[in-house]
């Protein structure tokens, strides 16, 4: 054995045993945060990890981790946190953190800027579609190499809704656990009541359709604590909250599986308008209705992106001097 083999064996021996000799399972999960460009996703992570420092903007793909001990003198559970920067401009980087090795313990947190409804659906659609496509590719490979794991993952997502739930056959669960966070609720709260109602109902439908949890947050610590409850469940297996808030005049908080299509109601449009809209699926119909009120604005996440070589957080004196010489 090499020195590394011996070291790994020693660490595993320590982590998987306690004083009484019984093995202890070490919980290890991974979560990918993504969303609008500058959507303060890392603020959510730092608050969750009880870190005081202000996070710097994520350039591409940021990694950090957190550890929690379930009880005294036991190995700490580990949660790996990834954040995708650049909004929808770096979709190909999604394949880096999500792999066939960790797919069983992976979850996604989508952070949407409630103060920018004209960008909301486009951002959500692009990020979720890219993630779903990548996960489906992994599942397709696993069906050939490890069919038990592929079946377990698919079955787990179906279990978000009880089989006797009236919507069991009407939804299309996301292949891995998903939490949707609506950020900047303080700005969103200033919107017209009807606009808030349309956005809230639409996000409720999308979350329920994908078997996701939904929570609205702002810089308010009380609202961030609600998001922390959902992330704690994903990261360390803490109990899910059973409380629900569906009033569009208040911050929404709906854990996965606790909403229903009958409570959400039909898309917020007249019957005549709905009749004129061509849609093949319920999700497509909601998209048409939402974009009628909030037509998508053409925007590019790459615009206004500063040159990272000039960013002080990446300063390297020797490299910068050589680059200055080359430019000269």
mmCIF file of C-alpha atoms in Angstrom:
data_model
loop_
_atom_site.group_PDB
_atom_site.id
_atom_site.type_symbol
_atom_site.label_atom_id
_atom_site.label_comp_id
_atom_site.label_asym_id
_atom_site.label_seq_id
_atom_site.Cartn_x
_atom_site.Cartn_y
_atom_site.Cartn_z
ATOM 1 C CA UNK A 1 0.000 0.000 0.000
ATOM 2 C CA UNK A 2 1.095 3.564 -0.639
ATOM 3 C CA UNK A 3 1.243 6.166 2.112
ATOM 4 C CA UNK A 4 -2.033 7.657 0.811
ATOM 5 C CA UNK A 5 -3.781 4.257 0.954
ATOM 6 C CA UNK A 6 -2.708 3.826 4.578
ATOM 7 C CA UNK A 7 -3.823 7.356 5.466
ATOM 8 C CA UNK A 8 -7.250 6.869 3.848
ATOM 9 C CA UNK A 9 -7.715 3.536 5.645
ATOM 10 C CA UNK A 10 -6.815 5.152 8.984
ATOM 11 C CA UNK A 11 -9.257 8.043 8.485
ATOM 12 C CA UNK A 12 -12.079 5.676 7.479
ATOM 13 C CA UNK A 13 -11.359 3.526 10.520
ATOM 14 C CA UNK A 14 -11.623 6.566 12.818
ATOM 15 C CA UNK A 15 -14.739 7.983 11.145
ATOM 16 C CA UNK A 16 -16.649 4.711 11.140
ATOM 17 C CA UNK A 17 -16.152 3.774 14.763
ATOM 18 C CA UNK A 18 -16.968 5.248 18.175
ATOM 19 C CA UNK A 19 -16.047 4.262 21.711
ATOM 20 C CA UNK A 20 -18.404 1.273 21.850
ATOM 21 C CA UNK A 21 -17.069 -0.077 18.549
ATOM 22 C CA UNK A 22 -20.347 0.263 16.648
ATOM 23 C CA UNK A 23 -20.049 1.742 13.132
ATOM 24 C CA UNK A 24 -21.379 5.252 12.606
ATOM 25 C CA UNK A 25 -22.590 6.336 9.209
ATOM 26 C CA UNK A 26 -21.109 9.662 8.108
ATOM 27 C CA UNK A 27 -23.688 11.771 6.314
ATOM 28 C CA UNK A 28 -22.291 13.463 3.205
ATOM 29 C CA UNK A 29 -24.464 15.618 0.929
ATOM 30 C CA UNK A 30 -23.878 18.090 -1.917
ATOM 31 C CA UNK A 31 -25.958 21.135 -2.863
ATOM 32 C CA UNK A 32 -25.669 23.340 -5.957
ATOM 33 C CA UNK A 33 -26.913 26.930 -5.599
ATOM 34 C CA UNK A 34 -27.774 28.744 -8.837
ATOM 35 C CA UNK A 35 -30.020 31.576 -9.998
ATOM 36 C CA UNK A 36 -30.128 35.114 -11.353
ATOM 37 C CA UNK A 37 -26.830 36.873 -11.940
ATOM 38 C CA UNK A 38 -26.038 38.739 -8.699
ATOM 39 C CA UNK A 39 -28.947 36.915 -7.073
ATOM 40 C CA UNK A 40 -27.227 36.901 -3.640
ATOM 41 C CA UNK A 41 -27.079 33.099 -3.556
ATOM 42 C CA UNK A 42 -23.816 33.046 -1.579
ATOM 43 C CA UNK A 43 -25.369 35.312 1.061
ATOM 44 C CA UNK A 44 -27.835 32.485 1.707
ATOM 45 C CA UNK A 45 -25.005 29.942 1.999
ATOM 46 C CA UNK A 46 -22.951 32.134 4.339
ATOM 47 C CA UNK A 47 -25.958 32.792 6.585
ATOM 48 C CA UNK A 48 -26.622 29.048 6.657
ATOM 49 C CA UNK A 49 -23.002 28.379 7.701
ATOM 50 C CA UNK A 50 -23.123 31.182 10.343
ATOM 51 C CA UNK A 51 -20.288 33.058 8.627
ATOM 52 C CA UNK A 52 -19.950 36.755 9.359
ATOM 53 C CA UNK A 53 -17.903 37.852 6.334
ATOM 54 C CA UNK A 54 -19.547 39.360 3.249
ATOM 55 C CA UNK A 55 -19.112 36.985 0.285
ATOM 56 C CA UNK A 56 -17.414 38.231 -2.869
ATOM 57 C CA UNK A 57 -19.252 37.866 -6.189
ATOM 58 C CA UNK A 58 -18.856 34.402 -7.690
ATOM 59 C CA UNK A 59 -16.925 34.441 -10.933
ATOM 60 C CA UNK A 60 -17.737 30.957 -12.240
ATOM 61 C CA UNK A 61 -18.110 28.068 -9.805
ATOM 62 C CA UNK A 62 -17.534 28.566 -6.091
ATOM 63 C CA UNK A 63 -17.043 25.778 -3.535
ATOM 64 C CA UNK A 64 -17.297 25.735 0.239
ATOM 65 C CA UNK A 65 -18.392 23.203 2.838
ATOM 66 C CA UNK A 66 -19.980 22.894 6.253
ATOM 67 C CA UNK A 67 -19.730 20.255 8.982
ATOM 68 C CA UNK A 68 -22.129 19.409 11.806
ATOM 69 C CA UNK A 69 -21.837 16.876 14.618
ATOM 70 C CA UNK A 70 -25.010 14.971 15.442
ATOM 71 C CA UNK A 71 -23.835 14.369 19.011
ATOM 72 C CA UNK A 72 -20.725 14.612 21.165
ATOM 73 C CA UNK A 73 -17.677 12.551 20.173
ATOM 74 C CA UNK A 74 -19.071 11.388 16.830
ATOM 75 C CA UNK A 75 -17.758 12.065 13.325
ATOM 76 C CA UNK A 76 -19.117 15.245 11.774
ATOM 77 C CA UNK A 77 -21.517 15.093 8.848
ATOM 78 C CA UNK A 78 -20.281 16.978 5.786
ATOM 79 C CA UNK A 79 -22.209 19.138 3.326
ATOM 80 C CA UNK A 80 -20.552 20.338 0.114
ATOM 81 C CA UNK A 81 -21.870 23.644 -1.252
ATOM 82 C CA UNK A 82 -21.362 24.746 -4.848
ATOM 83 C CA UNK A 83 -22.511 28.051 -6.314
ATOM 84 C CA UNK A 84 -22.834 28.672 -10.034
ATOM 85 C CA UNK A 85 -22.033 32.300 -10.869
ATOM 86 C CA UNK A 86 -22.985 34.229 -13.979
ATOM 87 C CA UNK A 87 -26.710 33.428 -14.021
ATOM 88 C CA UNK A 88 -27.494 31.449 -17.176
ATOM 89 C CA UNK A 89 -24.216 32.226 -18.975
ATOM 90 C CA UNK A 90 -22.224 29.252 -17.621
ATOM 91 C CA UNK A 91 -24.694 26.382 -17.878
ATOM 92 C CA UNK A 92 -22.028 23.922 -19.025
ATOM 93 C CA UNK A 93 -20.371 24.138 -15.582
ATOM 94 C CA UNK A 94 -23.345 22.320 -14.018
ATOM 95 C CA UNK A 95 -21.757 19.011 -15.043
ATOM 96 C CA UNK A 96 -18.733 19.600 -12.775
ATOM 97 C CA UNK A 97 -20.353 19.272 -9.320
ATOM 98 C CA UNK A 98 -23.102 16.769 -10.302
ATOM 99 C CA UNK A 99 -21.577 13.369 -11.090
ATOM 100 C CA UNK A 100 -22.612 9.721 -11.085
ATOM 101 C CA UNK A 101 -20.617 9.298 -7.847
ATOM 102 C CA UNK A 102 -22.667 11.814 -5.823
ATOM 103 C CA UNK A 103 -26.028 11.868 -7.645
ATOM 104 C CA UNK A 104 -27.713 9.905 -4.818
ATOM 105 C CA UNK A 105 -26.858 12.635 -2.308
ATOM 106 C CA UNK A 106 -27.211 15.722 -4.499
ATOM 107 C CA UNK A 107 -29.767 18.538 -4.298
ATOM 108 C CA UNK A 108 -30.334 21.852 -6.086
ATOM 109 C CA UNK A 109 -31.318 25.264 -4.702
ATOM 110 C CA UNK A 110 -32.616 27.701 -7.326
ATOM 111 C CA UNK A 111 -32.533 31.354 -6.187
ATOM 112 C CA UNK A 112 -34.798 33.644 -8.229
ATOM 113 C CA UNK A 113 -34.813 37.443 -7.962
ATOM 114 C CA UNK A 114 -38.454 38.381 -7.236
ATOM 115 C CA UNK A 115 -37.706 42.025 -8.052
ATOM 116 C CA UNK A 116 -37.015 41.098 -11.724
ATOM 117 C CA UNK A 117 -40.157 39.265 -12.915
ATOM 118 C CA UNK A 118 -39.322 39.878 -16.602
ATOM 119 C CA UNK A 119 -36.197 37.723 -16.203
ATOM 120 C CA UNK A 120 -37.712 35.206 -13.804
ATOM 121 C CA UNK A 121 -39.193 32.559 -16.109
ATOM 122 C CA UNK A 122 -36.291 32.602 -18.591
ATOM 123 C CA UNK A 123 -33.706 32.189 -15.816
ATOM 124 C CA UNK A 124 -35.698 29.438 -14.130
ATOM 125 C CA UNK A 125 -36.377 27.558 -17.359
ATOM 126 C CA UNK A 126 -32.785 27.621 -18.635
ATOM 127 C CA UNK A 127 -31.168 26.583 -15.349
ATOM 128 C CA UNK A 128 -33.654 23.822 -14.508
ATOM 129 C CA UNK A 129 -33.647 22.454 -18.057
ATOM 130 C CA UNK A 130 -29.835 22.318 -18.202
ATOM 131 C CA UNK A 131 -29.696 20.622 -14.787
ATOM 132 C CA UNK A 132 -32.424 18.139 -15.658
ATOM 133 C CA UNK A 133 -30.770 17.219 -18.968
ATOM 134 C CA UNK A 134 -27.454 16.560 -17.228
ATOM 135 C CA UNK A 135 -29.044 14.518 -14.420
ATOM 136 C CA UNK A 136 -31.055 12.474 -16.937
ATOM 137 C CA UNK A 137 -27.843 11.629 -18.814
ATOM 138 C CA UNK A 138 -26.311 10.384 -15.572
ATOM 139 C CA UNK A 139 -29.439 8.324 -14.774
ATOM 140 C CA UNK A 140 -29.416 6.811 -18.265
ATOM 141 C CA UNK A 141 -25.826 5.629 -17.725
ATOM 142 C CA UNK A 142 -26.652 4.347 -14.240
ATOM 143 C CA UNK A 143 -29.547 2.277 -15.598
ATOM 144 C CA UNK A 144 -26.935 0.263 -17.486
ATOM 145 C CA UNK A 145 -24.158 0.179 -14.887
ATOM 146 C CA UNK A 146 -26.047 0.359 -11.564
ATOM 147 C CA UNK A 147 -29.819 -0.031 -12.133
ATOM 148 C CA UNK A 148 -30.569 -0.308 -8.383
ATOM 149 C CA UNK A 149 -29.276 3.215 -7.740
ATOM 150 C CA UNK A 150 -31.145 4.663 -10.754
ATOM 151 C CA UNK A 151 -34.395 3.063 -9.546
ATOM 152 C CA UNK A 152 -33.814 4.306 -5.990
ATOM 153 C CA UNK A 153 -33.332 7.914 -7.169
ATOM 154 C CA UNK A 154 -36.486 7.869 -9.309
ATOM 155 C CA UNK A 155 -38.547 6.242 -6.567
ATOM 156 C CA UNK A 156 -37.349 8.748 -3.971
ATOM 157 C CA UNK A 157 -38.623 11.706 -5.992
ATOM 158 C CA UNK A 158 -42.016 10.051 -6.511
ATOM 159 C CA UNK A 159 -42.279 9.729 -2.734
ATOM 160 C CA UNK A 160 -42.435 13.530 -2.303
ATOM 161 C CA UNK A 161 -46.170 13.172 -2.960
ATOM 162 C CA UNK A 162 -48.213 10.512 -1.225
ATOM 163 C CA UNK A 163 -49.803 8.057 -3.655
ATOM 164 C CA UNK A 164 -53.248 9.129 -2.475
ATOM 165 C CA UNK A 165 -52.508 12.816 -3.263
ATOM 166 C CA UNK A 166 -55.004 13.988 -5.923
ATOM 167 C CA UNK A 167 -52.145 15.428 -8.034
ATOM 168 C CA UNK A 168 -49.947 12.310 -7.970
ATOM 169 C CA UNK A 169 -50.440 11.591 -11.693
ATOM 170 C CA UNK A 170 -50.453 15.272 -12.755
ATOM 171 C CA UNK A 171 -46.990 16.416 -11.686
ATOM 172 C CA UNK A 172 -43.510 15.768 -13.080
ATOM 173 C CA UNK A 173 -41.050 15.637 -10.135
ATOM 174 C CA UNK A 174 -37.542 16.987 -10.656
ATOM 175 C CA UNK A 175 -35.081 14.045 -10.713
ATOM 176 C CA UNK A 176 -33.191 15.268 -7.617
ATOM 177 C CA UNK A 177 -34.395 17.261 -4.563
ATOM 178 C CA UNK A 178 -35.109 20.900 -5.428
ATOM 179 C CA UNK A 179 -35.720 24.047 -3.361
ATOM 180 C CA UNK A 180 -36.829 27.298 -5.026
ATOM 181 C CA UNK A 181 -35.952 30.484 -3.112
ATOM 182 C CA UNK A 182 -37.567 33.785 -4.097
ATOM 183 C CA UNK A 183 -35.044 36.425 -3.001
ATOM 184 C CA UNK A 184 -35.421 40.194 -2.414
ATOM 185 C CA UNK A 185 -38.908 39.852 -0.937
ATOM 186 C CA UNK A 186 -38.544 43.356 0.553
ATOM 187 C CA UNK A 187 -38.524 44.837 -2.987
ATOM 188 C CA UNK A 188 -41.170 42.399 -4.216
ATOM 189 C CA UNK A 189 -43.493 43.451 -1.373
ATOM 190 C CA UNK A 190 -43.655 46.954 -2.884
ATOM 191 C CA UNK A 191 -45.217 45.576 -6.105
ATOM 192 C CA UNK A 192 -48.902 45.978 -6.951
ATOM 193 C CA UNK A 193 -51.052 43.330 -5.225
ATOM 194 C CA UNK A 194 -52.169 41.766 -8.533
ATOM 195 C CA UNK A 195 -48.563 41.463 -9.755
ATOM 196 C CA UNK A 196 -47.564 39.769 -6.497
ATOM 197 C CA UNK A 197 -50.486 37.379 -6.843
ATOM 198 C CA UNK A 198 -49.505 36.333 -10.396
ATOM 199 C CA UNK A 199 -45.844 35.780 -9.477
ATOM 200 C CA UNK A 200 -46.701 33.913 -6.272
ATOM 201 C CA UNK A 201 -49.286 31.631 -7.898
ATOM 202 C CA UNK A 202 -46.939 30.881 -10.794
ATOM 203 C CA UNK A 203 -44.041 29.945 -8.511
ATOM 204 C CA UNK A 204 -46.387 27.842 -6.384
ATOM 205 C CA UNK A 205 -47.478 25.924 -9.483
ATOM 206 C CA UNK A 206 -43.906 25.421 -10.757
ATOM 207 C CA UNK A 207 -42.699 24.253 -7.324
ATOM 208 C CA UNK A 208 -45.601 21.848 -6.898
ATOM 209 C CA UNK A 209 -45.249 20.549 -10.456
ATOM 210 C CA UNK A 210 -41.553 19.776 -9.881
ATOM 211 C CA UNK A 211 -42.048 18.397 -6.357
ATOM 212 C CA UNK A 212 -39.966 21.273 -4.950
ATOM 213 C CA UNK A 213 -40.092 23.326 -1.757
ATOM 214 C CA UNK A 214 -40.713 27.084 -2.080
ATOM 215 C CA UNK A 215 -39.666 29.901 0.251
ATOM 216 C CA UNK A 216 -39.488 33.704 -0.111
ATOM 217 C CA UNK A 217 -36.579 35.493 1.603
ATOM 218 C CA UNK A 218 -34.968 38.891 1.989
ATOM 219 C CA UNK A 219 -32.205 40.306 4.175
ATOM 220 C CA UNK A 220 -34.575 39.813 7.115
ATOM 221 C CA UNK A 221 -33.118 37.253 9.506
ATOM 222 C CA UNK A 222 -36.585 35.811 10.213
ATOM 223 C CA UNK A 223 -37.077 34.980 6.505
ATOM 224 C CA UNK A 224 -33.519 33.686 6.089
ATOM 225 C CA UNK A 225 -34.131 31.337 9.018
ATOM 226 C CA UNK A 226 -37.017 29.753 7.100
ATOM 227 C CA UNK A 227 -34.711 29.115 4.146
ATOM 228 C CA UNK A 228 -32.145 27.686 6.557
ATOM 229 C CA UNK A 229 -34.717 25.106 7.725
ATOM 230 C CA UNK A 230 -35.118 23.776 4.172
ATOM 231 C CA UNK A 231 -31.367 23.792 3.474
ATOM 232 C CA UNK A 232 -30.681 22.052 6.804
ATOM 233 C CA UNK A 233 -33.009 19.279 5.682
ATOM 234 C CA UNK A 234 -31.127 18.870 2.384
ATOM 235 C CA UNK A 235 -27.646 19.204 3.862
ATOM 236 C CA UNK A 236 -27.876 17.347 7.176
ATOM 237 C CA UNK A 237 -31.190 15.497 7.137
ATOM 238 C CA UNK A 238 -32.849 17.635 9.817
ATOM 239 C CA UNK A 239 -36.618 17.348 10.057
ATOM 240 C CA UNK A 240 -38.660 19.213 7.480
ATOM 241 C CA UNK A 241 -40.923 21.978 8.746
ATOM 242 C CA UNK A 242 -44.637 21.221 8.552
ATOM 243 C CA UNK A 243 -45.701 24.870 8.626
ATOM 244 C CA UNK A 244 -47.161 26.357 5.437
ATOM 245 C CA UNK A 245 -47.786 29.960 4.297
ATOM 246 C CA UNK A 246 -49.656 30.360 0.981
ATOM 247 C CA UNK A 247 -51.025 33.925 1.331
ATOM 248 C CA UNK A 248 -49.582 35.992 -1.544
ATOM 249 C CA UNK A 249 -49.667 39.067 0.731
ATOM 250 C CA UNK A 250 -47.108 37.372 2.980
ATOM 251 C CA UNK A 251 -43.790 35.597 2.320
ATOM 252 C CA UNK A 252 -44.527 32.122 0.911
ATOM 253 C CA UNK A 253 -43.228 29.032 2.698
ATOM 254 C CA UNK A 254 -44.343 25.677 1.268
ATOM 255 C CA UNK A 255 -42.321 22.486 1.891
ATOM 256 C CA UNK A 256 -42.437 19.937 -0.934
ATOM 257 C CA UNK A 257 -45.658 17.917 -1.146
ATOM 258 C CA UNK A 258 -47.773 20.236 1.029
ATOM 259 C CA UNK A 259 -49.482 22.187 -1.779
ATOM 260 C CA UNK A 260 -52.102 21.113 -4.324
ATOM 261 C CA UNK A 261 -53.405 22.223 -7.713
ATOM 262 C CA UNK A 262 -56.878 22.782 -6.239
ATOM 263 C CA UNK A 263 -55.442 25.214 -3.662
ATOM 264 C CA UNK A 264 -53.286 26.999 -6.240
ATOM 265 C CA UNK A 265 -56.207 27.384 -8.654
ATOM 266 C CA UNK A 266 -56.162 28.005 -12.414
ATOM 267 C CA UNK A 267 -53.651 30.300 -14.172
ATOM 268 C CA UNK A 268 -54.440 33.981 -13.448
ATOM 269 C CA UNK A 269 -56.103 34.835 -16.798
ATOM 270 C CA UNK A 270 -59.615 34.986 -18.226
ATOM 271 C CA UNK A 271 -61.144 31.871 -19.790
ATOM 272 C CA UNK A 272 -61.176 33.569 -23.201
ATOM 273 C CA UNK A 273 -57.451 34.414 -22.958
ATOM 274 C CA UNK A 274 -56.604 30.872 -21.863
ATOM 275 C CA UNK A 275 -58.658 29.500 -24.756
ATOM 276 C CA UNK A 276 -56.543 31.452 -27.245
ATOM 277 C CA UNK A 277 -53.236 30.203 -25.843
ATOM 278 C CA UNK A 278 -51.676 27.177 -27.492
ATOM 279 C CA UNK A 279 -50.073 24.952 -24.890
ATOM 280 C CA UNK A 280 -49.317 21.236 -24.858
ATOM 281 C CA UNK A 281 -48.710 20.906 -21.123
ATOM 282 C CA UNK A 282 -49.954 22.658 -17.943
ATOM 283 C CA UNK A 283 -46.441 24.063 -17.423
ATOM 284 C CA UNK A 284 -46.489 25.594 -20.910
ATOM 285 C CA UNK A 285 -49.903 27.154 -20.237
ATOM 286 C CA UNK A 286 -48.668 28.788 -17.046
ATOM 287 C CA UNK A 287 -45.640 30.079 -18.936
ATOM 288 C CA UNK A 288 -47.873 31.698 -21.598
ATOM 289 C CA UNK A 289 -50.052 33.355 -18.941
ATOM 290 C CA UNK A 290 -47.042 34.580 -16.922
ATOM 291 C CA UNK A 291 -45.235 35.995 -19.957
ATOM 292 C CA UNK A 292 -48.397 37.805 -21.082
ATOM 293 C CA UNK A 293 -48.106 39.952 -17.938
ATOM 294 C CA UNK A 294 -44.305 39.916 -17.728
ATOM 295 C CA UNK A 295 -42.952 39.630 -21.291
ATOM 296 C CA UNK A 296 -39.355 38.355 -21.144
ATOM 297 C CA UNK A 297 -36.788 41.044 -21.732
ATOM 298 C CA UNK A 298 -33.789 40.122 -23.807
ATOM 299 C CA UNK A 299 -30.857 40.192 -21.452
ATOM 300 C CA UNK A 300 -27.383 38.722 -21.447
ATOM 301 C CA UNK A 301 -25.765 37.550 -18.232
ATOM 302 C CA UNK A 302 -22.359 38.135 -19.801
ATOM 303 C CA UNK A 303 -22.915 41.862 -20.278
ATOM 304 C CA UNK A 304 -21.338 44.099 -17.644
ATOM 305 C CA UNK A 305 -19.085 41.198 -16.621
ATOM 306 C CA UNK A 306 -15.826 42.731 -15.425
ATOM 307 C CA UNK A 307 -12.501 41.342 -16.540
ATOM 308 C CA UNK A 308 -11.517 38.951 -13.714
ATOM 309 C CA UNK A 309 -7.849 39.648 -14.444
ATOM 310 C CA UNK A 310 -8.421 43.173 -13.089
ATOM 311 C CA UNK A 311 -10.376 42.040 -10.030
ATOM 312 C CA UNK A 312 -8.436 42.686 -6.822
ATOM 313 C CA UNK A 313 -9.578 39.406 -5.229
ATOM 314 C CA UNK A 314 -7.585 37.541 -7.899
ATOM 315 C CA UNK A 315 -4.481 39.745 -7.752
ATOM 316 C CA UNK A 316 -1.145 37.937 -8.229
ATOM 317 C CA UNK A 317 1.743 40.384 -8.250
ATOM 318 C CA UNK A 318 4.225 38.398 -10.381
ATOM 319 C CA UNK A 319 1.581 37.328 -12.891
ATOM 320 C CA UNK A 320 0.135 40.845 -13.143
ATOM 321 C CA UNK A 321 3.587 42.356 -13.762
ATOM 322 C CA UNK A 322 4.284 39.875 -16.563
ATOM 323 C CA UNK A 323 0.882 40.506 -18.086
ATOM 324 C CA UNK A 324 1.431 44.270 -17.974
ATOM 325 C CA UNK A 325 4.726 43.766 -19.820
ATOM 326 C CA UNK A 326 3.021 41.634 -22.434
ATOM 327 C CA UNK A 327 0.213 44.179 -22.939
ATOM 328 C CA UNK A 328 2.788 46.937 -23.283
#
